[in-house]
XYZ file of N, CA and C in Angstrom:
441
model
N 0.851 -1.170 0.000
C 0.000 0.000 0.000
C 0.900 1.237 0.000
N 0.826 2.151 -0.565
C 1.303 3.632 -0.809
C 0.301 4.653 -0.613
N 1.099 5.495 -0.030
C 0.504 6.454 0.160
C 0.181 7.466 -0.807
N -1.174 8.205 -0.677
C -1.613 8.975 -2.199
C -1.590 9.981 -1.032
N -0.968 11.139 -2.024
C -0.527 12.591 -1.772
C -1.016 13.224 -3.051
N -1.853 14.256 -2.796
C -2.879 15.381 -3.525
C -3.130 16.296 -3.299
N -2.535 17.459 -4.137
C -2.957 19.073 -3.319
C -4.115 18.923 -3.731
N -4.526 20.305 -2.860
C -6.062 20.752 -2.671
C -6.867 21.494 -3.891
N -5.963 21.884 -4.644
C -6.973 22.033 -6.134
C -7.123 20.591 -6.961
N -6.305 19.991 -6.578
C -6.706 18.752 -7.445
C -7.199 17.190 -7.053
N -7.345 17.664 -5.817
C -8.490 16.663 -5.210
C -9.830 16.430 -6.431
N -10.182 15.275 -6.119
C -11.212 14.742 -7.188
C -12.522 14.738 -5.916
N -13.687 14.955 -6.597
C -14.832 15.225 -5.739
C -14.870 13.744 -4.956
N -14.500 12.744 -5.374
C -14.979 11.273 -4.883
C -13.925 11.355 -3.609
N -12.734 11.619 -4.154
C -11.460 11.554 -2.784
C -12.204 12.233 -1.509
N -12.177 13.460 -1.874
C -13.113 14.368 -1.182
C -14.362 13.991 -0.098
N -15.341 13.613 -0.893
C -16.118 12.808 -0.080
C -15.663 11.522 0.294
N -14.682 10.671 -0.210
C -14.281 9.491 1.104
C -13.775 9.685 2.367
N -12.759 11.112 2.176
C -11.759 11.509 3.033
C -13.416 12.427 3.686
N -14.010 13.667 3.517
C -14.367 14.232 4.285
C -15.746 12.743 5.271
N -16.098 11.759 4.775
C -16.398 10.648 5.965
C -15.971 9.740 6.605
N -14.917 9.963 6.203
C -13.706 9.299 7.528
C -13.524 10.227 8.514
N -13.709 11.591 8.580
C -13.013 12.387 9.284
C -14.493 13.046 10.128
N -15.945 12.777 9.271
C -17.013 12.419 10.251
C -17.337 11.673 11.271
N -16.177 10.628 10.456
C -16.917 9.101 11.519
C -16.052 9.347 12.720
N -14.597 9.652 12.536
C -13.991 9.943 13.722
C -13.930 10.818 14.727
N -13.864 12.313 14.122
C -14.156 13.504 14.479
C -15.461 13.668 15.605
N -16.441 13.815 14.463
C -17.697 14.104 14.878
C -18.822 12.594 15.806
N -18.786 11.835 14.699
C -19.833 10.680 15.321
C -19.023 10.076 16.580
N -18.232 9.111 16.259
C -16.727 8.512 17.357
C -16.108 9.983 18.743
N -16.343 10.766 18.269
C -15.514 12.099 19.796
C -16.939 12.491 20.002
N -17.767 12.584 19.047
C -18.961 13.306 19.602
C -18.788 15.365 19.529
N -18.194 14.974 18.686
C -17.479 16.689 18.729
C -18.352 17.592 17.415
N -19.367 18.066 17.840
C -19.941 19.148 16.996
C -19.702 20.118 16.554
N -18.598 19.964 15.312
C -18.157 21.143 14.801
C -17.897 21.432 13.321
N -17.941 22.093 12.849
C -17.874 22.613 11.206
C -16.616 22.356 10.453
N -16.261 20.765 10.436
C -15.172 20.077 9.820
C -15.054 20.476 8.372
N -15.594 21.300 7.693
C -15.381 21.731 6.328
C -15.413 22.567 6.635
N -14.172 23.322 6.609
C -13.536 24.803 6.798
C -13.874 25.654 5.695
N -13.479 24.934 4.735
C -13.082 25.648 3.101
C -11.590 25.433 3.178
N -11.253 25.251 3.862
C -9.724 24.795 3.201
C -8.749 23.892 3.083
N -9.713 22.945 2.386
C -9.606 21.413 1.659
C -8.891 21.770 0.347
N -9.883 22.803 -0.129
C -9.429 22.793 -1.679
C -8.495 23.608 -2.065
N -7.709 24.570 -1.330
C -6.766 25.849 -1.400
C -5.934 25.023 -1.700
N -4.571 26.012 -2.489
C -3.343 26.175 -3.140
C -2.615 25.077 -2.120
N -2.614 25.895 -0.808
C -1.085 25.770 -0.318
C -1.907 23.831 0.435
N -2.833 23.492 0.269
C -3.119 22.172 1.201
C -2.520 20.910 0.138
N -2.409 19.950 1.093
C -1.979 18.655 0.706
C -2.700 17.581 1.736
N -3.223 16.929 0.639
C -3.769 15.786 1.321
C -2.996 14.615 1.446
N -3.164 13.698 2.296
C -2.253 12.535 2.586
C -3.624 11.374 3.006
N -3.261 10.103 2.592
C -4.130 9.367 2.893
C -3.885 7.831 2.408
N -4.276 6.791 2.947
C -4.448 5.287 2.642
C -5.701 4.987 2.636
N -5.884 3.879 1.442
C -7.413 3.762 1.124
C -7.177 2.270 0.749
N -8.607 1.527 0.662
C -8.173 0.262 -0.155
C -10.018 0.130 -0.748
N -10.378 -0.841 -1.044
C -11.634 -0.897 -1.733
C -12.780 -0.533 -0.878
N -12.729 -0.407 0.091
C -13.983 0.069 1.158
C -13.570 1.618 1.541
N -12.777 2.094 1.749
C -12.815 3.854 1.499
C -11.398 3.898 1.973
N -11.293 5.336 3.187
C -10.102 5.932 3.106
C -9.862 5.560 4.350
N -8.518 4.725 4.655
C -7.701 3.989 5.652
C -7.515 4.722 7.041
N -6.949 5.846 6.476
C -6.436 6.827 7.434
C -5.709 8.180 6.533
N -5.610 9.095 7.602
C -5.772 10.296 6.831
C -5.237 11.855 7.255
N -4.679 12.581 6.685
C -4.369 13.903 7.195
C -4.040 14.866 6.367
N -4.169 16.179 6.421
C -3.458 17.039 5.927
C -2.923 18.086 6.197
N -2.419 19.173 5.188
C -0.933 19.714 5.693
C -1.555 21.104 4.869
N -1.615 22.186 5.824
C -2.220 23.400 5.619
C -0.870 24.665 5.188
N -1.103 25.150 4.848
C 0.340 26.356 4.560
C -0.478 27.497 5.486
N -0.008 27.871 6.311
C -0.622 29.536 7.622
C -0.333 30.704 6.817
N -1.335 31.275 6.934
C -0.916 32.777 6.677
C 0.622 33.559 6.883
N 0.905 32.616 8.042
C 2.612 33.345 8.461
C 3.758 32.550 7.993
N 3.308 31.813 7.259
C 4.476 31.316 6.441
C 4.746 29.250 7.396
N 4.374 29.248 8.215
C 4.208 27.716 9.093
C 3.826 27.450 8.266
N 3.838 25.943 8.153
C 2.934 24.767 8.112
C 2.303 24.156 8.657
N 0.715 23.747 8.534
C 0.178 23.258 9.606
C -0.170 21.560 9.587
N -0.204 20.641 10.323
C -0.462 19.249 9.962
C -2.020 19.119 10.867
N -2.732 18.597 10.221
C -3.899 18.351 11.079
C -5.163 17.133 10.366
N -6.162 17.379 11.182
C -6.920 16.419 10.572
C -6.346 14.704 10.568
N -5.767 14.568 11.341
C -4.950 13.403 11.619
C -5.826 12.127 12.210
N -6.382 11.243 11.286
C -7.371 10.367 12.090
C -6.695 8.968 11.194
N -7.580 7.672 11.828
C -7.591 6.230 11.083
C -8.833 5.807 11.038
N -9.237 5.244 10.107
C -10.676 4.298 10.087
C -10.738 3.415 11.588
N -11.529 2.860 12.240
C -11.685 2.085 13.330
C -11.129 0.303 12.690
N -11.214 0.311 11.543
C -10.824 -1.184 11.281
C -9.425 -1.199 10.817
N -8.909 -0.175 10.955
C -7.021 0.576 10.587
C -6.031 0.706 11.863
N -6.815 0.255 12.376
C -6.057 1.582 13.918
C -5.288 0.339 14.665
N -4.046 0.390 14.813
C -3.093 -0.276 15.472
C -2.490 -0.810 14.113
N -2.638 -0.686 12.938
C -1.514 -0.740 11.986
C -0.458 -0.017 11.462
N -0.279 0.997 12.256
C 0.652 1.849 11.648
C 0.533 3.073 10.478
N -0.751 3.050 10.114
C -0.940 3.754 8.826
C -0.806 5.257 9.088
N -1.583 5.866 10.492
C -0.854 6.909 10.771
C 0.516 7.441 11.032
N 1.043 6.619 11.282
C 2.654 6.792 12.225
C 2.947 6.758 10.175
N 2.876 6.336 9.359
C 3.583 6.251 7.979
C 2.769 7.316 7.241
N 1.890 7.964 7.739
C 1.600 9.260 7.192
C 1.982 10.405 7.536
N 2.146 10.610 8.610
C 3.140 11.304 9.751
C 4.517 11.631 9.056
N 5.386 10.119 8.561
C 6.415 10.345 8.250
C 6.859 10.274 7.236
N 5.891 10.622 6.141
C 5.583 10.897 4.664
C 5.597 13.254 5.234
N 4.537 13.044 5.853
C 4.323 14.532 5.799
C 5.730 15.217 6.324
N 6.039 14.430 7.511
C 7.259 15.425 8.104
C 8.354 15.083 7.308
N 8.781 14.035 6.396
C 9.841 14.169 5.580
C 9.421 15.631 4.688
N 8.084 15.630 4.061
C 8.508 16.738 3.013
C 8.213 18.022 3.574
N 7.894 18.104 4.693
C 8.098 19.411 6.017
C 9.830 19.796 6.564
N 10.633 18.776 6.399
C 11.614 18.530 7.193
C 12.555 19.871 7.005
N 12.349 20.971 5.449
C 12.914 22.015 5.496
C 12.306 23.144 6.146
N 10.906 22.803 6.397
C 9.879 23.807 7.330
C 9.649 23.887 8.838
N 9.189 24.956 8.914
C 8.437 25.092 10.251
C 7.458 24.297 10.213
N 6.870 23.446 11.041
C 5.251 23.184 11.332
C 4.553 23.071 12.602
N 3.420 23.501 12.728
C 2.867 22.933 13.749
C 1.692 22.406 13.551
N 1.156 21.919 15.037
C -0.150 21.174 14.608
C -0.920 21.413 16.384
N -1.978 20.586 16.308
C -2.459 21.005 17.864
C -3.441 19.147 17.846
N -2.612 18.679 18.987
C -2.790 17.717 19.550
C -3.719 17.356 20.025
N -4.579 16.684 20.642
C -4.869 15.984 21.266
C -4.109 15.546 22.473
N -4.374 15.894 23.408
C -3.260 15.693 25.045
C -3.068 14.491 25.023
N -4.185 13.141 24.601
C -3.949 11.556 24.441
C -2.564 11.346 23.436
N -2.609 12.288 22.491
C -1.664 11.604 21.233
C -0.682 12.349 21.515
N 0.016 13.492 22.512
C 0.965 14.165 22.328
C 2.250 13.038 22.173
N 2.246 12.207 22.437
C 3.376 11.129 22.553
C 3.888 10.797 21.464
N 2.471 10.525 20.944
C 3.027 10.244 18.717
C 3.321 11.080 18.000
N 3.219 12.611 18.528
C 3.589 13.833 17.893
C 4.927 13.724 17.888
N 5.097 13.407 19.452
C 6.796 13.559 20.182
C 7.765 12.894 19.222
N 7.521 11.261 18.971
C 8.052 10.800 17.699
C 8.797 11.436 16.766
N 8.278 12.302 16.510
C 8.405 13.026 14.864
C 8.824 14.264 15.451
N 9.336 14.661 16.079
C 10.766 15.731 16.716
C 9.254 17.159 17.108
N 8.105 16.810 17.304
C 7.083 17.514 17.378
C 7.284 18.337 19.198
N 7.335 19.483 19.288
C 7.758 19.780 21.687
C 6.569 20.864 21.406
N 5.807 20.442 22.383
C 4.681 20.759 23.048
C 4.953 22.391 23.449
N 3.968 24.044 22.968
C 4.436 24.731 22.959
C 2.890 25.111 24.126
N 3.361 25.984 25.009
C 2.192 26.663 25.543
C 1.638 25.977 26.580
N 0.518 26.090 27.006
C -0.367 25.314 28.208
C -2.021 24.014 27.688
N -1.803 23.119 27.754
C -2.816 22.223 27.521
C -3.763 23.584 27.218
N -4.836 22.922 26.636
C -6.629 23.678 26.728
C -7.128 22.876 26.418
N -8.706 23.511 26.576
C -9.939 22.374 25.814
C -10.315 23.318 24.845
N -10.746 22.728 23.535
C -11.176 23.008 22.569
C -12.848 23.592 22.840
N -13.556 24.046 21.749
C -14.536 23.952 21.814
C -15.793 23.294 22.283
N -15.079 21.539 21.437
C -16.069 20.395 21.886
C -15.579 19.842 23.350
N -14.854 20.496 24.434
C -14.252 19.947 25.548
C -13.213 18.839 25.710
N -12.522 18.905 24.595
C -11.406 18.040 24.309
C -9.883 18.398 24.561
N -9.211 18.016 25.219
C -8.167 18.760 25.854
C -7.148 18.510 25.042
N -6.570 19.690 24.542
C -5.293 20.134 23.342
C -3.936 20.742 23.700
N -2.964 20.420 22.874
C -1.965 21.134 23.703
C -1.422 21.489 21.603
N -0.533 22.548 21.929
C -0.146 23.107 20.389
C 1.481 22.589 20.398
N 1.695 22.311 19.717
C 2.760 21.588 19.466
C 3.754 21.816 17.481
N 5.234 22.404 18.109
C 5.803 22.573 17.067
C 7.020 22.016 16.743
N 7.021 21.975 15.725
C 8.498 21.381 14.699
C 9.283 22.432 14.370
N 10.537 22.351 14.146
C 11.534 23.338 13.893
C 11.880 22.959 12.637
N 12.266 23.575 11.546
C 13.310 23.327 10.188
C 14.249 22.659 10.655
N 14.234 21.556 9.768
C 15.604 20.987 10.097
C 16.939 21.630 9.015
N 18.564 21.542 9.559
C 18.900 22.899 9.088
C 20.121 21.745 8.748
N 20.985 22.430 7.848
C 22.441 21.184 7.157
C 22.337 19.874 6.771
């Protein structure tokens, strides 16, 4: 299995809708978290999608936002429930942060997963919070790697 990497203008409407109900089922139905997971910025310039799929939909999944200030952002980081303990995140992770590895990035955790961030040279910036849906977050950044 390989990983399919797709910026955000050229996402195909079908990708689109596999990836935006994986990220229902986990997000919203699975956390219970009521919130407006279609931003609008799926389909922009600077996004990249990352994802594993096989004949029943999309495996696991994330993508990689460009900030107004010049960061990179990684987010949207989930697995299907019949994926999860295979690794497919931890190899999307290190698909994204290889082609980050000349950038800044950050991303904002989940206080459960800060550990798998840690992995990937990711140090916890600021003070835990809860999000909106009462989910406790901590922001977490990557440095350029430099020589």
């Amino acid at each position: 299995m390989r990983v399919k990497k797709v910026p955000g203008p050229e996402l195909s409407a079908a990708d689109l809708q596999a990836i935006l109900r994986l990220r229902a089922e986990v997000f919203i139905v699975e956390q219970k978290a009521a919130y407006l997971d279609v931003d609008g910025r799926d389909l922009e310039r600077g996004t990249i999608h990352y994802w594993f799929e096989d004949v029943d939909g999309v495996l696991a999944y994330l993508r990689v936002l460009t900030e107004p200030h010049g960061d990179m952002r990684i987010g949207r980081v989930c697995a299907a429930q019949r994926a999860r303990g295979g690794g497919l995140a931890y190899q999307l992770m290190a698909a994204a942060v290889e082609d980050l590895s000349a950038v800044r990035s950050v991303l904002d955790s989940q206080v459960y997963a800060r550990g798998f961030y840690e992995r990937f040279g990711y140090v916890a910036e600021g003070d835990e919070y809860v999000d909106e849906d009462g989910i406790p977050h901590v922001t977490m950044r990557r440095l350029a790697r430099t020589g």
